[in-house]
Short mmCIF file of N, CA and C in Angstrom, two decimals:
data_model
loop_
_atom_site.label_atom_id
_atom_site.label_comp_id
_atom_site.label_asym_id
_atom_site.label_seq_id
_atom_site.Cartn_x
_atom_site.Cartn_y
_atom_site.Cartn_z
N UNK L 1 -19.94 -2.90 -18.22
CA UNK L 1 -18.55 -2.46 -18.35
C UNK L 1 -17.94 -2.18 -16.97
N UNK L 2 -18.74 -1.63 -16.07
CA UNK L 2 -18.26 -1.30 -14.73
C UNK L 2 -17.67 -2.52 -14.04
N UNK L 3 -18.40 -3.64 -14.07
CA UNK L 3 -17.92 -4.86 -13.42
C UNK L 3 -16.64 -5.35 -14.08
N UNK L 4 -16.57 -5.29 -15.39
CA UNK L 4 -15.38 -5.73 -16.12
C UNK L 4 -14.17 -4.88 -15.73
N UNK L 5 -14.36 -3.58 -15.62
CA UNK L 5 -13.27 -2.69 -15.24
C UNK L 5 -12.79 -3.01 -13.82
N UNK L 6 -13.74 -3.19 -12.90
CA UNK L 6 -13.38 -3.47 -11.50
C UNK L 6 -12.68 -4.83 -11.39
N UNK L 7 -13.16 -5.83 -12.13
CA UNK L 7 -12.50 -7.14 -12.12
C UNK L 7 -11.08 -7.05 -12.66
N UNK L 8 -10.90 -6.32 -13.74
CA UNK L 8 -9.57 -6.15 -14.33
C UNK L 8 -8.65 -5.43 -13.35
N UNK L 9 -9.15 -4.35 -12.75
CA UNK L 9 -8.35 -3.59 -11.79
C UNK L 9 -8.00 -4.45 -10.57
N UNK L 10 -8.96 -5.23 -10.10
CA UNK L 10 -8.70 -6.09 -8.94
C UNK L 10 -7.60 -7.10 -9.26
N UNK L 11 -7.66 -7.69 -10.44
CA UNK L 11 -6.64 -8.65 -10.85
C UNK L 11 -5.27 -7.99 -10.93
N UNK L 12 -5.21 -6.82 -11.61
CA UNK L 12 -3.92 -6.13 -11.73
C UNK L 12 -3.41 -5.65 -10.38
N UNK L 13 -4.31 -5.24 -9.48
CA UNK L 13 -3.90 -4.82 -8.14
C UNK L 13 -3.31 -5.98 -7.36
N UNK L 14 -3.98 -7.12 -7.39
CA UNK L 14 -3.48 -8.32 -6.73
C UNK L 14 -2.11 -8.70 -7.27
N UNK L 15 -2.00 -8.70 -8.59
CA UNK L 15 -0.74 -9.05 -9.23
C UNK L 15 0.36 -8.05 -8.88
N UNK L 16 0.02 -6.77 -8.78
CA UNK L 16 1.01 -5.75 -8.44
C UNK L 16 1.55 -5.96 -7.03
N UNK L 17 0.68 -6.31 -6.10
CA UNK L 17 1.13 -6.56 -4.73
C UNK L 17 2.06 -7.78 -4.70
N UNK L 18 1.66 -8.85 -5.37
CA UNK L 18 2.48 -10.06 -5.40
C UNK L 18 3.83 -9.79 -6.06
N UNK L 19 3.81 -9.11 -7.21
CA UNK L 19 5.06 -8.83 -7.91
C UNK L 19 5.93 -7.83 -7.15
N UNK L 20 5.31 -6.88 -6.46
CA UNK L 20 6.08 -5.95 -5.64
C UNK L 20 6.79 -6.66 -4.50
N UNK L 21 6.07 -7.56 -3.83
CA UNK L 21 6.68 -8.33 -2.74
C UNK L 21 7.78 -9.25 -3.27
N UNK L 22 7.51 -9.86 -4.41
CA UNK L 22 8.52 -10.74 -5.01
C UNK L 22 9.78 -9.95 -5.36
N UNK L 23 9.59 -8.76 -5.92
CA UNK L 23 10.74 -7.92 -6.26
C UNK L 23 11.53 -7.51 -5.03
N UNK L 24 10.83 -7.18 -3.96
CA UNK L 24 11.49 -6.72 -2.74
C UNK L 24 12.18 -7.85 -1.99
N UNK L 25 11.61 -9.03 -2.01
CA UNK L 25 12.13 -10.12 -1.19
C UNK L 25 12.74 -11.28 -1.97
N UNK L 26 12.22 -11.53 -3.16
CA UNK L 26 12.67 -12.69 -3.92
C UNK L 26 13.78 -12.41 -4.90
N UNK L 27 13.89 -11.15 -5.33
CA UNK L 27 14.89 -10.85 -6.36
C UNK L 27 16.15 -10.18 -5.82
N UNK L 28 16.09 -9.69 -4.60
CA UNK L 28 17.23 -9.01 -4.02
C UNK L 28 18.44 -9.95 -3.98
N UNK L 29 19.54 -9.47 -4.53
CA UNK L 29 20.76 -10.28 -4.59
C UNK L 29 20.82 -11.20 -5.80
N UNK L 30 19.72 -11.33 -6.51
CA UNK L 30 19.70 -12.21 -7.69
C UNK L 30 19.81 -11.43 -8.99
N UNK L 31 19.42 -10.16 -8.95
CA UNK L 31 19.56 -9.29 -10.12
C UNK L 31 20.27 -8.02 -9.66
N UNK L 32 20.78 -7.26 -10.62
CA UNK L 32 21.54 -6.05 -10.28
C UNK L 32 20.61 -4.97 -9.70
N UNK L 33 21.22 -3.97 -9.09
CA UNK L 33 20.44 -2.86 -8.54
C UNK L 33 19.67 -2.14 -9.64
N UNK L 34 20.29 -2.00 -10.81
CA UNK L 34 19.62 -1.34 -11.93
C UNK L 34 18.41 -2.16 -12.40
N UNK L 35 18.57 -3.47 -12.46
CA UNK L 35 17.45 -4.33 -12.85
C UNK L 35 16.34 -4.29 -11.79
N UNK L 36 16.72 -4.21 -10.53
CA UNK L 36 15.74 -4.10 -9.45
C UNK L 36 14.99 -2.78 -9.53
N UNK L 37 15.70 -1.74 -9.92
CA UNK L 37 15.06 -0.43 -10.12
C UNK L 37 14.07 -0.50 -11.28
N UNK L 38 14.42 -1.21 -12.34
CA UNK L 38 13.52 -1.40 -13.47
C UNK L 38 12.27 -2.16 -13.03
N UNK L 39 12.44 -3.19 -12.22
CA UNK L 39 11.32 -3.95 -11.67
C UNK L 39 10.41 -3.03 -10.87
N UNK L 40 11.02 -2.18 -10.05
CA UNK L 40 10.27 -1.24 -9.22
C UNK L 40 9.47 -0.26 -10.09
N UNK L 41 10.07 0.23 -11.17
CA UNK L 41 9.37 1.12 -12.09
C UNK L 41 8.15 0.42 -12.71
N UNK L 42 8.34 -0.81 -13.13
CA UNK L 42 7.23 -1.59 -13.70
C UNK L 42 6.10 -1.71 -12.68
N UNK L 43 6.46 -1.99 -11.44
CA UNK L 43 5.47 -2.17 -10.40
C UNK L 43 4.74 -0.87 -10.08
N UNK L 44 5.46 0.24 -10.04
CA UNK L 44 4.84 1.54 -9.79
C UNK L 44 3.80 1.87 -10.87
N UNK L 45 4.19 1.73 -12.12
CA UNK L 45 3.28 2.05 -13.20
C UNK L 45 2.07 1.11 -13.22
N UNK L 46 2.30 -0.13 -12.83
CA UNK L 46 1.17 -1.05 -12.75
C UNK L 46 0.20 -0.58 -11.68
N UNK L 47 0.71 -0.18 -10.52
CA UNK L 47 -0.16 0.32 -9.46
C UNK L 47 -0.88 1.60 -9.88
N UNK L 48 -0.17 2.55 -10.46
CA UNK L 48 -0.79 3.81 -10.88
C UNK L 48 -1.97 3.55 -11.80
N UNK L 49 -1.75 2.67 -12.75
CA UNK L 49 -2.79 2.45 -13.76
C UNK L 49 -3.88 1.50 -13.29
N UNK L 50 -3.59 0.71 -12.28
CA UNK L 50 -4.64 -0.06 -11.62
C UNK L 50 -5.60 0.90 -10.93
N UNK L 51 -5.05 1.89 -10.25
CA UNK L 51 -5.90 2.90 -9.61
C UNK L 51 -6.67 3.72 -10.64
N UNK L 52 -6.03 4.01 -11.76
CA UNK L 52 -6.72 4.72 -12.84
C UNK L 52 -7.88 3.89 -13.37
N UNK L 53 -7.68 2.59 -13.49
CA UNK L 53 -8.78 1.71 -13.93
C UNK L 53 -9.95 1.77 -12.95
N UNK L 54 -9.64 1.74 -11.65
CA UNK L 54 -10.71 1.84 -10.66
C UNK L 54 -11.46 3.16 -10.80
N UNK L 55 -10.73 4.23 -11.07
CA UNK L 55 -11.37 5.52 -11.29
C UNK L 55 -12.29 5.48 -12.52
N UNK L 56 -11.87 4.78 -13.55
CA UNK L 56 -12.70 4.66 -14.76
C UNK L 56 -14.06 4.06 -14.44
N UNK L 57 -14.10 3.16 -13.48
CA UNK L 57 -15.37 2.51 -13.16
C UNK L 57 -16.41 3.50 -12.64
N UNK L 58 -15.97 4.67 -12.16
CA UNK L 58 -16.93 5.67 -11.69
C UNK L 58 -17.63 6.36 -12.86
N UNK L 59 -17.10 6.22 -14.05
CA UNK L 59 -17.69 6.82 -15.26
C UNK L 59 -18.62 5.86 -15.99
N UNK L 60 -18.81 4.69 -15.47
CA UNK L 60 -19.49 3.64 -16.23
C UNK L 60 -20.91 4.01 -16.63
N UNK L 61 -21.57 4.84 -15.84
CA UNK L 61 -22.94 5.23 -16.20
C UNK L 61 -22.97 6.08 -17.47
N UNK L 62 -21.86 6.72 -17.77
CA UNK L 62 -21.80 7.58 -18.96
C UNK L 62 -21.81 6.77 -20.25
N UNK L 63 -21.48 5.50 -20.20
CA UNK L 63 -21.40 4.64 -21.39
C UNK L 63 -20.63 5.32 -22.53
N UNK L 64 -19.53 5.88 -22.17
CA UNK L 64 -18.73 6.66 -23.09
C UNK L 64 -17.77 5.77 -23.87
N UNK L 65 -17.66 6.02 -25.15
CA UNK L 65 -16.67 5.32 -25.98
C UNK L 65 -15.26 5.67 -25.50
N UNK L 66 -15.09 6.89 -25.03
CA UNK L 66 -13.77 7.31 -24.54
C UNK L 66 -13.35 6.51 -23.31
N UNK L 67 -14.31 6.17 -22.45
CA UNK L 67 -13.99 5.36 -21.28
C UNK L 67 -13.57 3.96 -21.72
N UNK L 68 -14.25 3.43 -22.71
CA UNK L 68 -13.88 2.10 -23.22
C UNK L 68 -12.47 2.13 -23.80
N UNK L 69 -12.15 3.17 -24.56
CA UNK L 69 -10.80 3.32 -25.12
C UNK L 69 -9.78 3.44 -23.99
N UNK L 70 -10.09 4.24 -22.99
CA UNK L 70 -9.18 4.41 -21.86
C UNK L 70 -8.96 3.08 -21.14
N UNK L 71 -10.03 2.32 -20.92
CA UNK L 71 -9.93 1.01 -20.27
C UNK L 71 -9.01 0.08 -21.07
N UNK L 72 -9.21 0.01 -22.36
CA UNK L 72 -8.41 -0.87 -23.21
C UNK L 72 -6.94 -0.41 -23.23
N UNK L 73 -6.73 0.89 -23.34
CA UNK L 73 -5.36 1.41 -23.41
C UNK L 73 -4.62 1.25 -22.08
N UNK L 74 -5.29 1.48 -20.95
CA UNK L 74 -4.63 1.27 -19.66
C UNK L 74 -4.28 -0.21 -19.47
N UNK L 75 -5.20 -1.07 -19.88
CA UNK L 75 -4.95 -2.52 -19.75
C UNK L 75 -3.78 -2.94 -20.63
N UNK L 76 -3.79 -2.51 -21.89
CA UNK L 76 -2.66 -2.82 -22.78
C UNK L 76 -1.37 -2.21 -22.27
N UNK L 77 -1.46 -1.00 -21.74
CA UNK L 77 -0.27 -0.33 -21.21
C UNK L 77 0.36 -1.12 -20.08
N UNK L 78 -0.48 -1.62 -19.17
CA UNK L 78 0.05 -2.43 -18.06
C UNK L 78 0.72 -3.68 -18.61
N UNK L 79 0.05 -4.35 -19.53
CA UNK L 79 0.61 -5.58 -20.09
C UNK L 79 1.91 -5.32 -20.84
N UNK L 80 1.92 -4.30 -21.69
CA UNK L 80 3.09 -4.05 -22.54
C UNK L 80 4.21 -3.34 -21.80
N UNK L 81 3.88 -2.24 -21.10
CA UNK L 81 4.91 -1.45 -20.42
C UNK L 81 5.45 -2.21 -19.21
N UNK L 82 4.58 -2.46 -18.25
CA UNK L 82 5.04 -3.13 -17.03
C UNK L 82 5.51 -4.55 -17.33
N UNK L 83 4.75 -5.26 -18.15
CA UNK L 83 5.12 -6.64 -18.48
C UNK L 83 6.50 -6.73 -19.11
N UNK L 84 6.79 -5.86 -20.06
CA UNK L 84 8.10 -5.90 -20.71
C UNK L 84 9.21 -5.51 -19.74
N UNK L 85 8.94 -4.56 -18.84
CA UNK L 85 9.97 -4.19 -17.86
C UNK L 85 10.23 -5.31 -16.86
N UNK L 86 9.17 -6.01 -16.45
CA UNK L 86 9.37 -7.16 -15.57
C UNK L 86 10.28 -8.19 -16.27
N UNK L 87 9.99 -8.45 -17.53
CA UNK L 87 10.79 -9.43 -18.27
C UNK L 87 12.21 -8.94 -18.52
N UNK L 88 12.34 -7.65 -18.87
CA UNK L 88 13.68 -7.10 -19.10
C UNK L 88 14.55 -7.17 -17.85
N UNK L 89 13.95 -6.91 -16.70
CA UNK L 89 14.74 -6.91 -15.48
C UNK L 89 15.13 -8.31 -15.01
N UNK L 90 14.43 -9.31 -15.47
CA UNK L 90 14.73 -10.68 -15.04
C UNK L 90 15.15 -11.60 -16.19
N UNK L 91 15.45 -11.03 -17.32
CA UNK L 91 15.73 -11.88 -18.48
C UNK L 91 16.95 -12.77 -18.28
N UNK L 92 17.93 -12.34 -17.50
CA UNK L 92 19.08 -13.21 -17.22
C UNK L 92 18.65 -14.43 -16.42
N UNK L 93 17.79 -14.20 -15.45
CA UNK L 93 17.29 -15.32 -14.63
C UNK L 93 16.41 -16.26 -15.44
N UNK L 94 15.67 -15.69 -16.38
CA UNK L 94 14.74 -16.48 -17.18
C UNK L 94 15.39 -17.13 -18.40
N UNK L 95 16.63 -16.75 -18.68
CA UNK L 95 17.34 -17.31 -19.83
C UNK L 95 16.86 -16.77 -21.16
N UNK L 96 16.40 -15.52 -21.17
CA UNK L 96 15.91 -14.91 -22.42
C UNK L 96 16.73 -13.66 -22.75
N UNK L 97 18.04 -13.74 -22.52
CA UNK L 97 18.92 -12.58 -22.75
C UNK L 97 18.86 -12.07 -24.18
N UNK L 98 18.64 -12.95 -25.14
CA UNK L 98 18.68 -12.58 -26.55
C UNK L 98 17.33 -12.19 -27.12
N UNK L 99 16.32 -12.11 -26.29
CA UNK L 99 14.99 -11.72 -26.76
C UNK L 99 14.96 -10.21 -26.95
N UNK L 100 15.32 -9.75 -28.14
CA UNK L 100 15.50 -8.32 -28.40
C UNK L 100 14.18 -7.58 -28.62
N UNK L 101 13.08 -8.27 -28.77
CA UNK L 101 11.79 -7.62 -29.02
C UNK L 101 11.28 -6.88 -27.78
N UNK L 102 11.78 -7.24 -26.60
CA UNK L 102 11.28 -6.65 -25.36
C UNK L 102 11.52 -5.14 -25.28
N UNK L 103 12.69 -4.68 -25.72
CA UNK L 103 13.01 -3.25 -25.66
C UNK L 103 11.99 -2.36 -26.37
N UNK L 104 11.65 -2.66 -27.62
CA UNK L 104 10.67 -1.83 -28.33
C UNK L 104 9.23 -1.94 -27.80
N UNK L 105 8.93 -2.98 -27.04
CA UNK L 105 7.57 -3.14 -26.52
C UNK L 105 7.27 -2.12 -25.42
N UNK L 106 8.27 -1.80 -24.62
CA UNK L 106 8.07 -0.88 -23.50
C UNK L 106 7.51 0.47 -23.95
N UNK L 107 8.10 1.13 -24.95
CA UNK L 107 7.53 2.42 -25.37
C UNK L 107 6.12 2.30 -25.95
N UNK L 108 5.80 1.17 -26.56
CA UNK L 108 4.43 0.99 -27.06
C UNK L 108 3.45 0.98 -25.89
N UNK L 109 3.85 0.35 -24.79
CA UNK L 109 3.02 0.38 -23.60
C UNK L 109 2.87 1.80 -23.07
N UNK L 110 3.95 2.56 -23.11
CA UNK L 110 3.89 3.97 -22.70
C UNK L 110 2.94 4.78 -23.56
N UNK L 111 2.94 4.53 -24.86
CA UNK L 111 2.01 5.20 -25.75
C UNK L 111 0.57 4.82 -25.41
N UNK L 112 0.35 3.56 -25.07
CA UNK L 112 -0.99 3.13 -24.65
C UNK L 112 -1.44 3.90 -23.41
N UNK L 113 -0.54 4.08 -22.44
CA UNK L 113 -0.87 4.86 -21.25
C UNK L 113 -1.27 6.29 -21.64
N UNK L 114 -0.50 6.91 -22.52
CA UNK L 114 -0.77 8.28 -22.94
C UNK L 114 -2.13 8.37 -23.62
N UNK L 115 -2.42 7.45 -24.53
CA UNK L 115 -3.72 7.45 -25.21
C UNK L 115 -4.85 7.24 -24.21
N UNK L 116 -4.62 6.37 -23.23
CA UNK L 116 -5.63 6.14 -22.18
C UNK L 116 -5.93 7.40 -21.40
N UNK L 117 -4.90 8.16 -21.05
CA UNK L 117 -5.12 9.41 -20.31
C UNK L 117 -5.82 10.46 -21.19
N UNK L 118 -5.47 10.51 -22.46
CA UNK L 118 -6.16 11.43 -23.38
C UNK L 118 -7.64 11.06 -23.48
N UNK L 119 -7.93 9.77 -23.61
CA UNK L 119 -9.32 9.32 -23.70
C UNK L 119 -10.08 9.64 -22.41
N UNK L 120 -9.44 9.50 -21.27
CA UNK L 120 -10.09 9.85 -20.00
C UNK L 120 -10.36 11.35 -19.94
N UNK L 121 -9.44 12.13 -20.40
CA UNK L 121 -9.64 13.59 -20.45
C UNK L 121 -10.85 13.93 -21.31
N UNK L 122 -10.93 13.30 -22.47
CA UNK L 122 -12.07 13.55 -23.38
C UNK L 122 -13.37 13.13 -22.71
N UNK L 123 -13.36 11.98 -22.06
CA UNK L 123 -14.57 11.50 -21.38
C UNK L 123 -15.02 12.47 -20.30
N UNK L 124 -14.04 13.01 -19.55
CA UNK L 124 -14.38 13.96 -18.49
C UNK L 124 -14.93 15.26 -19.08
N UNK L 125 -14.40 15.68 -20.21
CA UNK L 125 -14.90 16.91 -20.85
C UNK L 125 -16.33 16.73 -21.34
N UNK L 126 -16.67 15.53 -21.78
CA UNK L 126 -18.00 15.26 -22.32
C UNK L 126 -19.03 14.91 -21.24
N UNK L 127 -18.55 14.51 -20.04
CA UNK L 127 -19.44 14.07 -18.98
C UNK L 127 -20.24 15.24 -18.43
N UNK L 128 -21.54 15.05 -18.30
CA UNK L 128 -22.41 16.10 -17.73
C UNK L 128 -22.74 15.72 -16.30
N UNK L 129 -21.83 16.04 -15.41
CA UNK L 129 -21.99 15.63 -13.99
C UNK L 129 -22.96 16.50 -13.24
#
């Protein structure tokens, strides 16, 4: 599980750097300031939870079900929360203005983040360090 967590975090970290640079340099002037702010929020949360994933890898020896839940929830949270915000902020450029499903996906990603943090809390309470 440790290797899987580190590989996932490495991928999301790489993607966060690329998307952050793209937002700062490639989207300026092409989307509104509010949409750029939304892109920035997506990127911040992706980075935060990438670091949280790396932290999870330090618990791998515990073989905790809570760590597995946290890993899955953080991963889903990045995909749903950050992914939907990336799409929402660029939907005019992508020609998907009428894709109304994106709005409700963002809070589901947020719930995944919350569940992931609760699972990490439980894992830490159970860990005998």
